[in-house]
């Protein structure tokens, strides 16, 4: 996972002093629910 975090930081152009903040943001239940909601919205648009 550390290599994936390195890649993400490079893509963002931002390097976290405390990677625990980044890990929490990526694994936060509300963020996970939001990602699923976005995918569901896109699926609905495709069916319309």
Coordinates of C-alpha atoms in Angstrom, one line a residue:
X1 CA 0.0 0.0 0.0
X2 CA 2.9 2.3 0.6
X3 CA 3.9 2.3 -3.1
X4 CA 0.3 3.1 -4.0
X5 CA 0.3 6.1 -1.5
X6 CA 3.5 7.3 -3.1
X7 CA 1.9 7.2 -6.6
X8 CA -1.2 9.0 -5.3
X9 CA 0.9 11.7 -3.7
X10 CA 2.8 12.2 -6.9
X11 CA -0.4 12.4 -9.0
X12 CA -1.9 14.9 -6.5
X13 CA 1.3 16.9 -6.3
X14 CA 0.9 17.0 -2.6
X15 CA 2.9 15.1 0.0
X16 CA 1.4 14.4 3.4
X17 CA 3.5 14.9 6.5
X18 CA 1.3 12.4 8.3
X19 CA 0.2 9.6 6.0
X20 CA -2.4 8.4 8.5
X21 CA -4.5 11.4 7.4
X22 CA -4.4 10.1 3.9
X23 CA -5.2 6.6 4.9
X24 CA -8.1 7.7 6.9
X25 CA -9.5 9.8 4.1
X26 CA -9.2 6.9 1.7
X27 CA -10.9 4.4 4.1
X28 CA -13.4 6.7 5.7
X29 CA -16.9 5.1 5.5
X30 CA -18.5 8.3 4.1
X31 CA -15.9 8.5 1.4
X32 CA -16.5 4.9 0.5
X33 CA -20.3 5.5 0.4
X34 CA -19.7 8.5 -1.8
X35 CA -17.7 6.5 -4.3
X36 CA -20.4 3.9 -4.5
X37 CA -23.1 6.6 -4.9
X38 CA -21.1 8.2 -7.8
X39 CA -20.9 4.9 -9.6
X40 CA -24.6 4.3 -9.2
X41 CA -25.3 7.7 -10.6
X42 CA -23.2 7.0 -13.7
X43 CA -24.9 3.6 -14.1
X44 CA -28.3 5.3 -14.0
X45 CA -27.2 7.9 -16.6
X46 CA -26.0 5.1 -18.9
X47 CA -29.4 3.4 -18.7
X48 CA -31.3 6.5 -19.5

